Short mmCIF file of C-alpha atoms in Angstrom, two decimals:
data_model
loop_
_atom_site.label_atom_id
_atom_site.label_comp_id
_atom_site.label_asym_id
_atom_site.label_seq_id
_atom_site.Cartn_x
_atom_site.Cartn_y
_atom_site.Cartn_z
CA UNK J 1 16.48 5.53 28.07
CA UNK J 2 13.07 7.07 27.58
CA UNK J 3 12.85 9.06 24.33
CA UNK J 4 12.85 12.81 24.80
CA UNK J 5 12.69 15.66 22.36
CA UNK J 6 13.28 19.39 22.27
CA UNK J 7 12.17 21.95 19.70
CA UNK J 8 14.55 24.80 18.95
CA UNK J 9 13.45 28.02 17.22
CA UNK J 10 16.79 28.57 15.53
CA UNK J 11 20.22 27.03 14.86
CA UNK J 12 21.05 23.41 14.36
CA UNK J 13 24.05 21.17 14.95
CA UNK J 14 25.19 17.60 15.04
CA UNK J 15 27.63 16.37 17.62
CA UNK J 16 29.27 13.08 18.47
CA UNK J 17 28.97 12.60 22.21
CA UNK J 18 31.17 9.56 22.71
CA UNK J 19 30.76 5.84 22.94
CA UNK J 20 27.58 4.22 24.17
CA UNK J 21 27.81 0.56 25.09
CA UNK J 22 24.56 -0.36 23.41
CA UNK J 23 24.94 2.00 20.44
CA UNK J 24 22.83 5.05 19.88
CA UNK J 25 21.70 7.39 17.21
CA UNK J 26 19.32 10.11 16.25
CA UNK J 27 15.60 9.81 15.73
CA UNK J 28 13.57 12.67 14.35
CA UNK J 29 10.34 14.42 15.11
CA UNK J 30 9.21 16.92 12.48
CA UNK J 31 6.17 18.46 10.87
CA UNK J 32 6.83 18.42 7.15
CA UNK J 33 7.37 22.16 7.03
CA UNK J 34 10.83 22.33 8.54
CA UNK J 35 10.21 22.21 12.28
CA UNK J 36 12.65 19.57 13.45
CA UNK J 37 13.26 18.34 16.95
CA UNK J 38 15.47 15.60 18.26
CA UNK J 39 15.52 12.60 20.49
CA UNK J 40 18.08 9.96 21.39
CA UNK J 41 17.32 6.26 21.17
CA UNK J 42 19.38 3.09 21.30
CA UNK J 43 19.60 -0.27 19.56
CA UNK J 44 21.04 1.06 16.34
CA UNK J 45 21.65 -1.16 13.36
CA UNK J 46 24.90 -0.12 11.72
CA UNK J 47 25.61 0.03 8.01
CA UNK J 48 29.15 0.78 6.85
CA UNK J 49 31.80 3.02 8.34
CA UNK J 50 30.05 6.28 7.68
CA UNK J 51 26.41 5.68 8.48
CA UNK J 52 24.14 5.02 11.39
CA UNK J 53 20.59 3.94 10.74
CA UNK J 54 18.02 4.19 13.48
CA UNK J 55 15.49 1.45 13.97
CA UNK J 56 11.82 2.35 14.29
CA UNK J 57 11.78 2.13 18.07
CA UNK J 58 8.80 3.05 20.19
CA UNK J 59 7.01 4.36 17.14
CA UNK J 60 9.86 6.65 16.15
CA UNK J 61 10.69 7.06 12.45
CA UNK J 62 13.89 5.84 10.92
CA UNK J 63 16.79 8.07 9.94
CA UNK J 64 20.06 7.42 8.21
CA UNK J 65 22.86 9.85 8.94
CA UNK J 66 25.86 9.96 6.66
CA UNK J 67 29.10 11.86 6.91
CA UNK J 68 28.35 14.84 4.76
CA UNK J 69 24.65 14.20 4.26
CA UNK J 70 21.52 13.15 6.08
CA UNK J 71 18.32 11.52 5.01
CA UNK J 72 15.10 11.09 6.95
CA UNK J 73 12.78 8.22 6.11
CA UNK J 74 9.84 8.94 8.32
CA UNK J 75 6.08 8.79 7.98
CA UNK J 76 3.51 10.67 5.97
CA UNK J 77 3.53 14.36 5.57
CA UNK J 78 6.87 14.95 7.28
CA UNK J 79 9.12 15.59 4.35
CA UNK J 80 11.23 18.34 5.86
CA UNK J 81 13.60 15.40 6.45
CA UNK J 82 17.04 15.98 7.90
CA UNK J 83 18.61 17.46 4.82
CA UNK J 84 19.55 20.72 6.50
CA UNK J 85 21.57 18.82 9.05
CA UNK J 86 23.93 17.93 6.21
CA UNK J 87 25.32 21.44 6.33
CA UNK J 88 26.53 20.87 9.86
CA UNK J 89 28.05 17.47 9.23
CA UNK J 90 31.70 16.94 8.51
CA UNK J 91 33.46 13.86 7.16
CA UNK J 92 35.66 14.20 10.21
CA UNK J 93 32.77 13.43 12.54
CA UNK J 94 33.19 9.99 14.05
CA UNK J 95 30.03 8.06 13.20
CA UNK J 96 31.18 4.73 14.55
CA UNK J 97 28.54 2.16 15.47
CA UNK J 98 28.98 2.98 19.13
CA UNK J 99 28.86 6.74 18.71
CA UNK J 100 25.82 8.54 20.04
CA UNK J 101 24.66 11.41 17.86
CA UNK J 102 22.25 14.13 18.81
CA UNK J 103 20.85 16.32 16.06
CA UNK J 104 19.02 19.58 16.42
CA UNK J 105 17.43 21.56 13.65
CA UNK J 106 14.98 24.39 13.27
CA UNK J 107 12.06 25.99 11.63
CA UNK J 108 10.37 29.35 11.78
CA UNK J 109 7.20 27.87 10.35
CA UNK J 110 5.02 25.11 11.77
CA UNK J 111 1.80 24.25 9.97
CA UNK J 112 1.26 20.62 10.96
CA UNK J 113 1.37 18.71 14.20
CA UNK J 114 4.87 17.27 14.91
CA UNK J 115 5.91 13.97 13.36
CA UNK J 116 4.52 10.77 14.86
CA UNK J 117 1.63 12.87 16.01
CA UNK J 118 -0.82 10.00 15.56
CA UNK J 119 1.17 7.16 17.14
CA UNK J 120 -1.07 7.21 20.21
CA UNK J 121 -4.06 6.73 17.92
CA UNK J 122 -2.61 3.52 16.48
CA UNK J 123 -3.90 0.26 17.92
CA UNK J 124 -1.12 -0.90 20.29
CA UNK J 125 -1.22 -4.33 18.65
CA UNK J 126 -0.35 -2.72 15.31
CA UNK J 127 2.57 -0.57 16.42
CA UNK J 128 5.38 -3.12 16.33
CA UNK J 129 4.52 -4.03 12.73
CA UNK J 130 5.40 -0.50 11.63
CA UNK J 131 9.06 -1.53 11.83
CA UNK J 132 8.41 -4.11 9.10
CA UNK J 133 7.57 -1.46 6.53
CA UNK J 134 10.24 0.30 4.46
CA UNK J 135 11.10 3.71 5.82
CA UNK J 136 12.82 5.05 2.71
CA UNK J 137 10.61 7.51 0.82
CA UNK J 138 9.41 6.39 -2.60
CA UNK J 139 11.10 8.46 -5.30
CA UNK J 140 12.55 7.90 -8.74
CA UNK J 141 15.94 7.53 -7.04
CA UNK J 142 14.79 4.92 -4.50
CA UNK J 143 12.30 3.00 -6.65
CA UNK J 144 14.73 0.36 -7.91
CA UNK J 145 15.95 -0.41 -4.40
CA UNK J 146 12.41 -0.50 -3.02
CA UNK J 147 11.45 -3.01 -5.70
CA UNK J 148 14.52 -5.13 -4.99
CA UNK J 149 13.89 -5.06 -1.24
CA UNK J 150 10.30 -6.17 -1.75
CA UNK J 151 11.41 -9.10 -3.91
CA UNK J 152 14.03 -10.09 -1.35
CA UNK J 153 11.36 -10.34 1.33
CA UNK J 154 9.37 -12.79 -0.76
CA UNK J 155 12.13 -15.37 -0.54
CA UNK J 156 11.80 -15.47 3.24
CA UNK J 157 8.10 -16.40 3.20
CA UNK J 158 7.49 -20.15 3.42
CA UNK J 159 4.96 -21.72 1.07
CA UNK J 160 2.12 -23.37 3.00
CA UNK J 161 1.64 -27.10 2.61
CA UNK J 162 -1.77 -27.24 0.95
CA UNK J 163 -1.86 -30.42 -1.11
CA UNK J 164 -5.46 -29.72 -2.14
CA UNK J 165 -4.45 -26.61 -4.12
CA UNK J 166 -2.75 -26.70 -7.51
CA UNK J 167 -0.63 -23.64 -8.31
CA UNK J 168 0.61 -22.78 -11.77
CA UNK J 169 1.05 -19.86 -14.14
CA UNK J 170 -0.34 -18.94 -17.53
CA UNK J 171 0.55 -16.38 -20.18
CA UNK J 172 -2.38 -14.59 -21.74
CA UNK J 173 -2.41 -12.75 -25.05
CA UNK J 174 -3.18 -9.06 -24.77
CA UNK J 175 -6.29 -7.88 -26.58
CA UNK J 176 -4.47 -4.58 -27.08
CA UNK J 177 -1.45 -5.99 -28.91
CA UNK J 178 1.00 -5.75 -26.00
CA UNK J 179 3.22 -8.57 -24.84
CA UNK J 180 1.56 -11.61 -23.19
CA UNK J 181 0.55 -11.16 -19.56
CA UNK J 182 1.72 -13.58 -16.90
CA UNK J 183 -0.76 -14.66 -14.23
CA UNK J 184 -0.34 -17.02 -11.29
CA UNK J 185 -3.16 -19.52 -10.96
CA UNK J 186 -4.58 -21.35 -7.95
CA UNK J 187 -7.42 -23.86 -7.86
CA UNK J 188 -8.60 -26.57 -5.50
CA UNK J 189 -7.93 -30.09 -6.66
CA UNK J 190 -10.75 -32.51 -7.24
CA UNK J 191 -13.56 -30.11 -8.12
CA UNK J 192 -15.54 -31.27 -11.15
CA UNK J 193 -18.08 -28.44 -11.26
CA UNK J 194 -17.20 -25.04 -12.76
CA UNK J 195 -15.48 -22.87 -10.17
CA UNK J 196 -16.16 -19.26 -9.30
CA UNK J 197 -13.15 -16.99 -9.90
CA UNK J 198 -11.27 -14.20 -8.17
CA UNK J 199 -9.21 -12.08 -10.55
CA UNK J 200 -6.59 -10.80 -8.13
CA UNK J 201 -4.65 -7.53 -8.57
CA UNK J 202 -1.64 -7.08 -6.28
CA UNK J 203 -0.77 -3.82 -4.56
CA UNK J 204 2.34 -1.67 -4.75
CA UNK J 205 1.24 1.90 -5.36
CA UNK J 206 1.14 1.32 -9.15
CA UNK J 207 4.95 1.13 -9.26
CA UNK J 208 5.97 -1.98 -7.32
CA UNK J 209 4.99 -5.53 -6.61
CA UNK J 210 4.39 -8.92 -8.20
CA UNK J 211 1.59 -11.47 -7.85
CA UNK J 212 3.94 -13.54 -5.67
CA UNK J 213 3.34 -10.98 -2.93
CA UNK J 214 0.01 -12.65 -2.17
CA UNK J 215 0.99 -16.21 -3.01
CA UNK J 216 0.37 -17.56 0.49
CA UNK J 217 -2.93 -15.75 0.91
CA UNK J 218 -4.16 -16.83 -2.52
CA UNK J 219 -3.33 -20.47 -1.84
CA UNK J 220 -5.25 -20.33 1.43
CA UNK J 221 -8.24 -18.53 -0.11
CA UNK J 222 -8.44 -21.00 -3.02
CA UNK J 223 -8.49 -23.84 -0.51
CA UNK J 224 -10.95 -22.33 1.95
CA UNK J 225 -13.32 -20.70 -0.54
CA UNK J 226 -13.28 -23.46 -3.16
CA UNK J 227 -12.57 -21.04 -5.99
CA UNK J 228 -10.03 -20.43 -8.70
CA UNK J 229 -7.73 -17.41 -8.38
CA UNK J 230 -5.82 -15.73 -11.20
CA UNK J 231 -3.32 -13.12 -9.99
CA UNK J 232 -2.17 -10.74 -12.72
CA UNK J 233 1.45 -9.69 -13.24
CA UNK J 234 0.49 -6.40 -14.86
CA UNK J 235 3.02 -3.88 -16.18
CA UNK J 236 4.20 -1.28 -13.69
CA UNK J 237 4.45 2.48 -13.88
CA UNK J 238 6.38 4.64 -14.56
CA UNK J 239 7.84 2.39 -17.27
CA UNK J 240 4.31 1.49 -18.37
CA UNK J 241 1.91 4.31 -17.44
CA UNK J 242 -1.86 4.31 -17.84
CA UNK J 243 -3.55 2.62 -19.64
CA UNK J 244 -1.01 -0.24 -19.81
CA UNK J 245 -1.76 -1.85 -16.42
CA UNK J 246 -5.52 -1.59 -16.99
CA UNK J 247 -5.19 -3.17 -20.42
CA UNK J 248 -3.25 -6.11 -18.98
CA UNK J 249 -5.88 -6.69 -16.30
CA UNK J 250 -8.79 -6.41 -18.70
CA UNK J 251 -7.10 -8.75 -21.16
CA UNK J 252 -6.87 -11.50 -18.54
CA UNK J 253 -10.52 -10.93 -17.58
CA UNK J 254 -11.69 -11.25 -21.18
CA UNK J 255 -9.55 -14.38 -21.63
CA UNK J 256 -11.03 -15.99 -18.51
CA UNK J 257 -14.55 -15.32 -19.71
CA UNK J 258 -13.88 -16.56 -23.25
CA UNK J 259 -12.18 -19.76 -22.05
CA UNK J 260 -14.34 -20.44 -19.01
CA UNK J 261 -15.66 -23.76 -20.29
CA UNK J 262 -12.21 -25.13 -21.12
CA UNK J 263 -10.83 -23.88 -17.78
CA UNK J 264 -13.82 -25.30 -15.87
CA UNK J 265 -14.83 -21.87 -14.58
CA UNK J 266 -18.23 -20.27 -14.06
CA UNK J 267 -18.26 -17.17 -16.31
CA UNK J 268 -21.14 -15.66 -14.33
CA UNK J 269 -19.09 -15.66 -11.12
CA UNK J 270 -15.85 -13.91 -12.04
CA UNK J 271 -15.11 -11.04 -9.66
CA UNK J 272 -12.11 -8.80 -9.09
CA UNK J 273 -10.15 -8.22 -5.89
CA UNK J 274 -7.27 -5.89 -5.16
CA UNK J 275 -5.37 -4.22 -2.37
CA UNK J 276 -4.09 -0.64 -2.28
CA UNK J 277 -2.86 0.24 -5.77
CA UNK J 278 -4.27 -3.10 -6.91
CA UNK J 279 -7.60 -2.08 -5.42
CA UNK J 280 -7.42 1.09 -7.49
CA UNK J 281 -6.81 -0.92 -10.64
CA UNK J 282 -9.63 -3.29 -9.69
CA UNK J 283 -12.08 -0.40 -9.31
CA UNK J 284 -10.92 1.08 -12.62
CA UNK J 285 -11.25 -2.28 -14.38
CA UNK J 286 -14.81 -2.67 -13.09
CA UNK J 287 -15.67 0.72 -14.59
CA UNK J 288 -13.92 -0.12 -17.85
CA UNK J 289 -15.76 -3.45 -18.19
CA UNK J 290 -19.08 -1.79 -17.40
CA UNK J 291 -18.59 0.68 -20.23
CA UNK J 292 -17.50 -1.80 -22.90
CA UNK J 293 -19.46 -4.35 -24.87
CA UNK J 294 -18.38 -7.58 -23.27
CA UNK J 295 -18.31 -9.43 -19.95
CA UNK J 296 -18.97 -7.67 -16.65
CA UNK J 297 -17.50 -8.41 -13.27
CA UNK J 298 -19.74 -10.21 -10.77
CA UNK J 299 -18.29 -8.22 -7.85
CA UNK J 300 -15.44 -5.92 -6.85
CA UNK J 301 -13.61 -6.49 -3.58
CA UNK J 302 -11.47 -3.48 -2.69
CA UNK J 303 -9.10 -3.40 0.27
CA UNK J 304 -7.96 0.14 1.08
CA UNK J 305 -8.09 0.99 -2.64
CA UNK J 306 -6.04 3.81 -4.18
CA UNK J 307 -8.74 5.46 -6.29
CA UNK J 308 -8.37 9.25 -6.23
CA UNK J 309 -5.32 11.09 -7.58
CA UNK J 310 -6.52 14.32 -6.00
CA UNK J 311 -5.61 13.01 -2.54
CA UNK J 312 -1.97 13.37 -3.59
CA UNK J 313 -2.28 17.15 -3.82
CA UNK J 314 -5.00 18.04 -1.34
CA UNK J 315 -4.14 20.74 1.17
CA UNK J 316 -7.07 19.88 3.44
CA UNK J 317 -6.29 16.27 4.26
CA UNK J 318 -7.92 14.67 7.27
CA UNK J 319 -5.53 15.63 10.11
CA UNK J 320 -5.03 12.10 11.40
CA UNK J 321 -4.54 10.00 8.28
CA UNK J 322 -1.56 9.02 6.19
CA UNK J 323 1.27 9.33 8.65
CA UNK J 324 2.32 5.71 8.42
CA UNK J 325 3.36 3.35 5.60
CA UNK J 326 1.75 5.14 2.62
CA UNK J 327 2.25 8.87 2.85
CA UNK J 328 0.97 11.72 0.76
CA UNK J 329 4.47 12.07 -0.70
CA UNK J 330 4.54 8.40 -1.71
CA UNK J 331 1.01 8.78 -3.04
CA UNK J 332 2.08 11.71 -5.20
CA UNK J 333 4.93 9.66 -6.67
CA UNK J 334 2.66 6.71 -7.40
CA UNK J 335 0.02 8.82 -9.14
CA UNK J 336 2.56 10.91 -11.03
CA UNK J 337 4.15 7.70 -12.28
CA UNK J 338 0.86 6.20 -13.44
CA UNK J 339 -0.61 9.32 -15.02
CA UNK J 340 2.53 10.72 -16.60
CA UNK J 341 1.37 14.12 -15.41
CA UNK J 342 0.72 15.95 -12.19
CA UNK J 343 -2.00 14.30 -10.08
CA UNK J 344 -5.03 16.50 -9.62
CA UNK J 345 -4.83 17.77 -13.18
CA UNK J 346 -7.98 18.31 -15.19
CA UNK J 347 -9.20 15.49 -17.36
CA UNK J 348 -7.73 12.51 -15.50
CA UNK J 349 -9.49 9.38 -16.75
CA UNK J 350 -11.80 7.44 -14.44
CA UNK J 351 -10.15 4.32 -15.87
CA UNK J 352 -7.01 5.47 -14.06
CA UNK J 353 -8.61 7.04 -10.97
CA UNK J 354 -12.00 5.46 -10.33
CA UNK J 355 -13.11 8.28 -8.03
CA UNK J 356 -13.13 10.53 -11.11
CA UNK J 357 -16.08 8.61 -12.59
CA UNK J 358 -19.02 10.91 -13.24
CA UNK J 359 -21.49 8.04 -12.99
CA UNK J 360 -21.05 4.91 -10.86
CA UNK J 361 -24.40 3.33 -11.64
CA UNK J 362 -24.32 -0.21 -12.95
CA UNK J 363 -21.18 -1.26 -11.10
CA UNK J 364 -21.15 -4.70 -9.46
CA UNK J 365 -21.77 -5.37 -5.76
CA UNK J 366 -18.84 -3.91 -3.87
CA UNK J 367 -16.84 -4.55 -0.72
CA UNK J 368 -14.55 -1.80 0.62
CA UNK J 369 -12.40 -1.95 3.74
CA UNK J 370 -10.00 0.67 5.05
CA UNK J 371 -8.24 1.64 8.27
CA UNK J 372 -9.29 4.71 10.21
CA UNK J 373 -5.76 6.17 9.94
CA UNK J 374 -5.25 5.27 6.27
CA UNK J 375 -4.47 8.04 3.80
CA UNK J 376 -7.25 6.59 1.62
CA UNK J 377 -9.92 6.81 4.33
CA UNK J 378 -11.82 9.80 2.95
CA UNK J 379 -11.65 8.83 -0.71
CA UNK J 380 -12.88 5.33 0.16
CA UNK J 381 -15.75 6.65 2.29
CA UNK J 382 -16.77 9.06 -0.44
CA UNK J 383 -16.70 6.35 -3.10
CA UNK J 384 -18.75 4.00 -0.93
CA UNK J 385 -21.34 6.73 -0.38
CA UNK J 386 -21.55 7.44 -4.11
CA UNK J 387 -21.99 3.74 -4.88
CA UNK J 388 -24.75 3.44 -2.30
CA UNK J 389 -26.56 6.48 -3.68
CA UNK J 390 -26.31 4.94 -7.16
CA UNK J 391 -28.02 1.76 -6.04
CA UNK J 392 -24.89 -0.41 -5.96
CA UNK J 393 -24.90 -2.93 -3.08
CA UNK J 394 -22.01 -1.88 -0.86
CA UNK J 395 -20.41 -3.43 2.21
CA UNK J 396 -18.10 -0.98 3.95
CA UNK J 397 -15.72 -1.63 6.83
CA UNK J 398 -13.62 0.97 8.64
CA UNK J 399 -11.18 -0.49 11.13
CA UNK J 400 -10.42 1.92 13.96
CA UNK J 401 -6.82 2.77 14.85
CA UNK J 402 -5.49 1.00 11.75
CA UNK J 403 -3.04 2.43 9.21
CA UNK J 404 -2.53 1.52 5.56
CA UNK J 405 -1.36 -2.06 5.16
CA UNK J 406 -2.17 -3.05 8.73
CA UNK J 407 -2.82 -6.63 7.56
CA UNK J 408 0.91 -7.21 7.96
CA UNK J 409 0.35 -7.25 11.74
CA UNK J 410 -1.02 -10.77 11.47
CA UNK J 411 -1.52 -11.39 15.19
CA UNK J 412 -3.44 -8.20 15.93
CA UNK J 413 -7.10 -8.71 16.75
CA UNK J 414 -8.16 -6.00 14.32
CA UNK J 415 -6.26 -7.78 11.53
CA UNK J 416 -7.90 -11.09 12.35
CA UNK J 417 -11.29 -9.40 12.28
CA UNK J 418 -10.53 -7.75 8.95
CA UNK J 419 -9.34 -11.04 7.47
CA UNK J 420 -12.52 -12.75 8.69
CA UNK J 421 -14.68 -10.02 7.20
CA UNK J 422 -12.94 -10.09 3.83
CA UNK J 423 -13.05 -13.89 3.64
CA UNK J 424 -16.76 -14.07 4.48
CA UNK J 425 -17.61 -11.33 2.00
CA UNK J 426 -15.75 -13.22 -0.71
CA UNK J 427 -17.56 -16.40 0.27
CA UNK J 428 -20.92 -14.68 -0.21
CA UNK J 429 -19.82 -13.13 -3.52
CA UNK J 430 -18.59 -16.49 -4.84
CA UNK J 431 -21.20 -18.89 -3.50
CA UNK J 432 -24.20 -16.79 -2.51
#
């Protein structure tokens, strides 16, 4: 059945319309301000006796409908959700796995384009991968489950057979008196000369993730680029807000520099790399190192970095960014967790949000890449422009029709191009 949707100016209801041989359930189109429409799709995955969860079919968001409540887990900016539908649900409603449910809701106010408004802008080769991303909004109530789900996925990823790479872990003393910091290590076997180093910072919106997330990629990069990689298991917000994560990262950097000879590393070629929230921490660490007496980073390699807390509260966002994967709502939660206060507040430290830096002169050569539909597009473009105007060598890539985290679509041509670009930039940083 082709998806269809209707928008009603008033009234809402939920009705069970009988058995469907292939299962069916609701999917939602909305605008974040309460304007809800409905569509019917099939191929439902069923959880329990009182819930139907929609898959992300044909670019549609996911919804979970419970007897007595409803929860929408759709893309950026569309947080009207389905909560009002709960008032029309009854525990008596039969939500069996073969029950087809149509939901209709309302709004008298519409200030944004309907949900999934940018799906046609997404590279067709990236669309299927959207189903791989969690659809549950990131909140204090869902954080523990989101972390657990992310860890569960790691167990399904096979470790590549790269006998020329030695993987290990170290525990580094904090220069700030905190507990020792764990870091995963990767280095090619058989290299006698001092190796250049990537200090890697994993992503996760400041609140999730482990260095194991990039284990496969780091093994491959260590092998291909003939470098050592140290991936930091920094403390996470909100349990450890700023400056705890930054202090963990900087402590490992200082340790690498101080022990470079023993570790057979080149202290003049230690750079920092991070993705998303890890890219934000990497940018902040580069600023922090610049401003302290001590070692400086040789380069910063930032992949769709999360660098400006003000994006979490902006009312004038680019109209076509942030609908998928990392939404403004998720962004607000991540920043609020890190800062311990409302994002956009006065006086936020540049060592938390690098875009807040008054002066970006003296930062190391920089690589920035971002998708054209990424929530971080504008803040990344602005930061790149500021770096260029400050005399910092900057390589900037914007990948058209790509959302945040599009690297997960490994077979897409745009992903392969982005991976090539990032690898070659690192090669130049590390080896000239």
